[in-house]
PDB file of C-alpha atoms in Angstrom:
ATOM      1  CA  MET A   1     157.512 117.596 127.685  1.00 95.00           C
ATOM      2  CA  SER A   2     156.334 121.046 128.559  1.00 98.00           C
ATOM      3  CA  THR A   3     152.628 121.822 128.924  1.00 99.00           C
ATOM      4  CA  GLN A   4     152.816 123.630 125.550  1.00 99.00           C
ATOM      5  CA  GLU A   5     154.386 120.552 123.905  1.00 99.00           C
ATOM      6  CA  VAL A   6     151.795 118.216 125.454  1.00 99.00           C
ATOM      7  CA  ALA A   7     149.032 120.598 124.331  1.00 99.00           C
ATOM      8  CA  ASN A   8     150.379 120.842 120.747  1.00 99.00           C
ATOM      9  CA  ARG A   9     150.750 117.034 120.511  1.00 99.00           C
ATOM     10  CA  LEU A  10     147.254 116.328 121.713  1.00 98.00           C
ATOM     11  CA  VAL A  11     145.684 118.784 119.298  1.00 98.00           C
ATOM     12  CA  GLU A  12     147.802 117.254 116.489  1.00 98.00           C
ATOM     13  CA  LEU A  13     146.654 113.684 117.387  1.00 98.00           C
ATOM     14  CA  CYS A  14     143.047 114.602 117.908  1.00 96.00           C
ATOM     15  CA  ARG A  15     142.863 116.366 114.534  1.00 96.00           C
ATOM     16  CA  LYS A  16     144.021 113.051 112.967  1.00 95.00           C
ATOM     17  CA  GLY A  17     141.513 111.006 115.102  1.00 90.00           C
ATOM     18  CA  GLU A  18     144.423 109.156 116.807  1.00 93.00           C
ATOM     19  CA  TYR A  19     142.843 109.060 120.220  1.00 90.00           C
ATOM     20  CA  GLU A  20     144.550 105.838 121.413  1.00 90.00           C
ATOM     21  CA  THR A  21     147.942 107.355 120.684  1.00 96.00           C
ATOM     22  CA  CYS A  22     146.921 110.329 122.746  1.00 95.00           C
ATOM     23  CA  TYR A  23     146.267 107.934 125.644  1.00 94.00           C
ATOM     24  CA  LYS A  24     149.483 106.030 125.213  1.00 95.00           C
ATOM     25  CA  GLU A  25     151.726 109.017 124.739  1.00 97.00           C
ATOM     26  CA  LEU A  26     150.377 111.758 126.744  1.00 98.00           C
ATOM     27  CA  TYR A  27     148.262 110.487 129.676  1.00 98.00           C
ATOM     28  CA  SER A  28     149.337 109.498 133.137  1.00 98.00           C
ATOM     29  CA  PRO A  29     148.224 105.937 134.092  1.00 97.00           C
ATOM     30  CA  ASN A  30     146.295 107.529 136.975  1.00 98.00           C
ATOM     31  CA  ALA A  31     144.590 110.297 134.917  1.00 98.00           C
ATOM     32  CA  VAL A  32     141.135 111.473 135.916  1.00 98.00           C
ATOM     33  CA  SER A  33     138.362 112.409 133.339  1.00 96.00           C
ATOM     34  CA  ILE A  34     135.508 114.631 134.404  1.00 95.00           C
ATOM     35  CA  GLU A  35     132.486 114.893 132.252  1.00 89.00           C
ATOM     36  CA  PRO A  36     129.445 115.680 134.440  1.00 79.00           C
ATOM     37  CA  ASN A  37     126.918 116.138 131.566  1.00 76.00           C
ATOM     38  CA  ALA A  38     127.754 112.990 129.672  1.00 69.00           C
ATOM     39  CA  ASP A  39     124.951 110.642 128.621  1.00 68.00           C
ATOM     40  CA  PHE A  40     127.278 107.631 129.023  1.00 67.00           C
ATOM     41  CA  GLY A  41     129.430 106.523 131.930  1.00 71.00           C
ATOM     42  CA  PRO A  42     130.040 108.178 135.291  1.00 83.00           C
ATOM     43  CA  PRO A  43     130.658 111.777 135.661  1.00 91.00           C
ATOM     44  CA  ARG A  44     134.157 111.085 137.051  1.00 93.00           C
ATOM     45  CA  THR A  45     136.418 108.349 135.650  1.00 94.00           C
ATOM     46  CA  GLU A  46     139.763 107.462 137.255  1.00 96.00           C
ATOM     47  CA  GLY A  47     142.610 105.495 135.571  1.00 97.00           C
ATOM     48  CA  MET A  48     143.516 104.918 131.944  1.00 95.00           C
ATOM     49  CA  GLU A  49     141.737 101.538 131.645  1.00 93.00           C
ATOM     50  CA  ALA A  50     138.405 103.154 132.795  1.00 94.00           C
ATOM     51  CA  ILE A  51     139.004 106.192 130.527  1.00 92.00           C
ATOM     52  CA  ARG A  52     139.657 103.924 127.506  1.00 90.00           C
ATOM     53  CA  LYS A  53     136.403 102.007 128.301  1.00 89.00           C
ATOM     54  CA  LYS A  54     134.549 105.296 128.456  1.00 86.00           C
ATOM     55  CA  GLY A  55     135.986 106.195 125.057  1.00 84.00           C
ATOM     56  CA  GLU A  56     134.790 102.838 123.677  1.00 87.00           C
ATOM     57  CA  ALA A  57     131.332 103.485 124.982  1.00 85.00           C
ATOM     58  CA  TRP A  58     131.349 106.896 123.333  1.00 84.00           C
ATOM     59  CA  SER A  59     132.457 105.444 120.047  1.00 86.00           C
ATOM     60  CA  ALA A  60     129.766 102.757 120.216  1.00 89.00           C
ATOM     61  CA  MET A  61     127.072 105.471 120.374  1.00 89.00           C
ATOM     62  CA  ILE A  62     128.083 106.999 117.022  1.00 92.00           C
ATOM     63  CA  GLU A  63     126.200 105.851 113.938  1.00 94.00           C
ATOM     64  CA  GLU A  64     127.990 108.211 111.381  1.00 95.00           C
ATOM     65  CA  MET A  65     130.571 110.928 111.854  1.00 93.00           C
ATOM     66  CA  HIS A  66     130.071 113.853 109.469  1.00 97.00           C
ATOM     67  CA  GLY A  67     132.986 116.077 110.681  1.00 95.00           C
ATOM     68  CA  SER A  68     134.987 117.335 113.561  1.00 95.00           C
ATOM     69  CA  SER A  69     137.380 120.171 114.462  1.00 97.00           C
ATOM     70  CA  VAL A  70     139.832 120.894 117.269  1.00 98.00           C
ATOM     71  CA  GLY A  71     140.930 124.452 117.976  1.00 98.00           C
ATOM     72  CA  ASP A  72     144.472 125.614 118.863  1.00 98.00           C
ATOM     73  CA  PRO A  73     145.426 125.133 122.518  1.00 99.00           C
ATOM     74  CA  VAL A  74     145.505 128.014 125.015  1.00 99.00           C
ATOM     75  CA  VAL A  75     148.148 127.345 127.758  1.00 99.00           C
ATOM     76  CA  ALA A  76     148.416 128.915 131.211  1.00 98.00           C
ATOM     77  CA  GLY A  77     150.822 127.380 133.619  1.00 98.00           C
ATOM     78  CA  ASN A  78     150.332 123.694 133.844  1.00 99.00           C
ATOM     79  CA  HIS A  79     146.804 123.858 132.278  1.00 99.00           C
ATOM     80  CA  PHE A  80     145.638 124.137 128.653  1.00 99.00           C
ATOM     81  CA  SER A  81     142.293 124.266 126.934  1.00 99.00           C
ATOM     82  CA  CYS A  82     140.975 123.888 123.449  1.00 98.00           C
ATOM     83  CA  ALA A  83     137.659 123.913 121.724  1.00 98.00           C
ATOM     84  CA  MET A  84     136.363 120.739 120.041  1.00 97.00           C
ATOM     85  CA  MET A  85     133.351 120.232 117.742  1.00 97.00           C
ATOM     86  CA  VAL A  86     131.747 117.049 116.456  1.00 95.00           C
ATOM     87  CA  ASP A  87     128.977 116.726 113.916  1.00 97.00           C
ATOM     88  CA  TRP A  88     127.640 113.264 114.164  1.00 94.00           C
ATOM     89  CA  THR A  89     124.606 111.058 113.971  1.00 96.00           C
ATOM     90  CA  MET A  90     124.081 109.291 117.268  1.00 91.00           C
ATOM     91  CA  LYS A  91     122.349 105.906 117.396  1.00 92.00           C
ATOM     92  CA  GLY A  92     118.678 106.518 118.143  1.00 89.00           C
ATOM     93  CA  ALA A  93     119.095 110.285 118.473  1.00 88.00           C
ATOM     94  CA  GLY A  94     119.628 111.603 115.003  1.00 90.00           C
ATOM     95  CA  ARG A  95     122.228 114.036 113.723  1.00 96.00           C
ATOM     96  CA  GLN A  96     123.586 116.688 116.059  1.00 94.00           C
ATOM     97  CA  LYS A  97     126.519 119.074 116.434  1.00 96.00           C
ATOM     98  CA  MET A  98     128.210 119.284 119.815  1.00 92.00           C
ATOM     99  CA  GLU A  99     130.727 121.993 120.779  1.00 95.00           C
ATOM    100  CA  GLU A 100     132.839 121.799 124.002  1.00 95.00           C
ATOM    101  CA  ILE A 101     135.625 123.360 125.861  1.00 97.00           C
ATOM    102  CA  CYS A 102     138.183 120.779 127.022  1.00 98.00           C
ATOM    103  CA  VAL A 103     140.480 121.712 129.969  1.00 99.00           C
ATOM    104  CA  TYR A 104     143.656 119.555 130.704  1.00 99.00           C
ATOM    105  CA  LYS A 105     146.085 119.530 133.593  1.00 99.00           C
ATOM    106  CA  VAL A 106     149.753 118.478 133.018  1.00 99.00           C
ATOM    107  CA  GLU A 107     152.273 117.317 135.647  1.00 98.00           C
ATOM    108  CA  GLU A 108     155.657 115.985 134.854  1.00 98.00           C
ATOM    109  CA  GLY A 109     154.986 115.956 131.112  1.00 98.00           C
ATOM    110  CA  LYS A 110     151.770 113.910 131.251  1.00 99.00           C
ATOM    111  CA  ILE A 111     148.034 114.773 131.353  1.00 99.00           C
ATOM    112  CA  VAL A 112     146.709 113.956 134.832  1.00 99.00           C
ATOM    113  CA  SER A 113     143.223 115.390 134.379  1.00 98.00           C
ATOM    114  CA  GLU A 114     140.764 116.243 131.615  1.00 98.00           C
ATOM    115  CA  GLN A 115     137.402 117.942 132.038  1.00 97.00           C
ATOM    116  CA  PHE A 116     134.748 118.611 129.277  1.00 94.00           C
ATOM    117  CA  PHE A 117     132.242 121.493 129.261  1.00 93.00           C
ATOM    118  CA  PHE A 118     129.372 121.234 126.678  1.00 87.00           C
TER     119      PHE A 118
END
């Protein structure tokens, strides 16, 4: 897959909430996730098993999801970015809206890194 095709597919799946399918279809087994401002997990996570566990920890923090959106991807070379927004109630923290820019790197048709800015 080209970077544009990977980007389009990721956005399509995220808009449907099919994150596990994203991991299975689009990510390299050795992918790296960088999220320095996260309230859960380490700022750098390596490997799909660890990234899945980070996703589970994130999901466990959500009391109620009120809405979400994913913007169209912007592609440059082997990188792409998109804006994401979630409106949720976090356990013990109340309702909040979070907006972020997500940046991905693609090599050989697979996502090898993701980084989140919020």
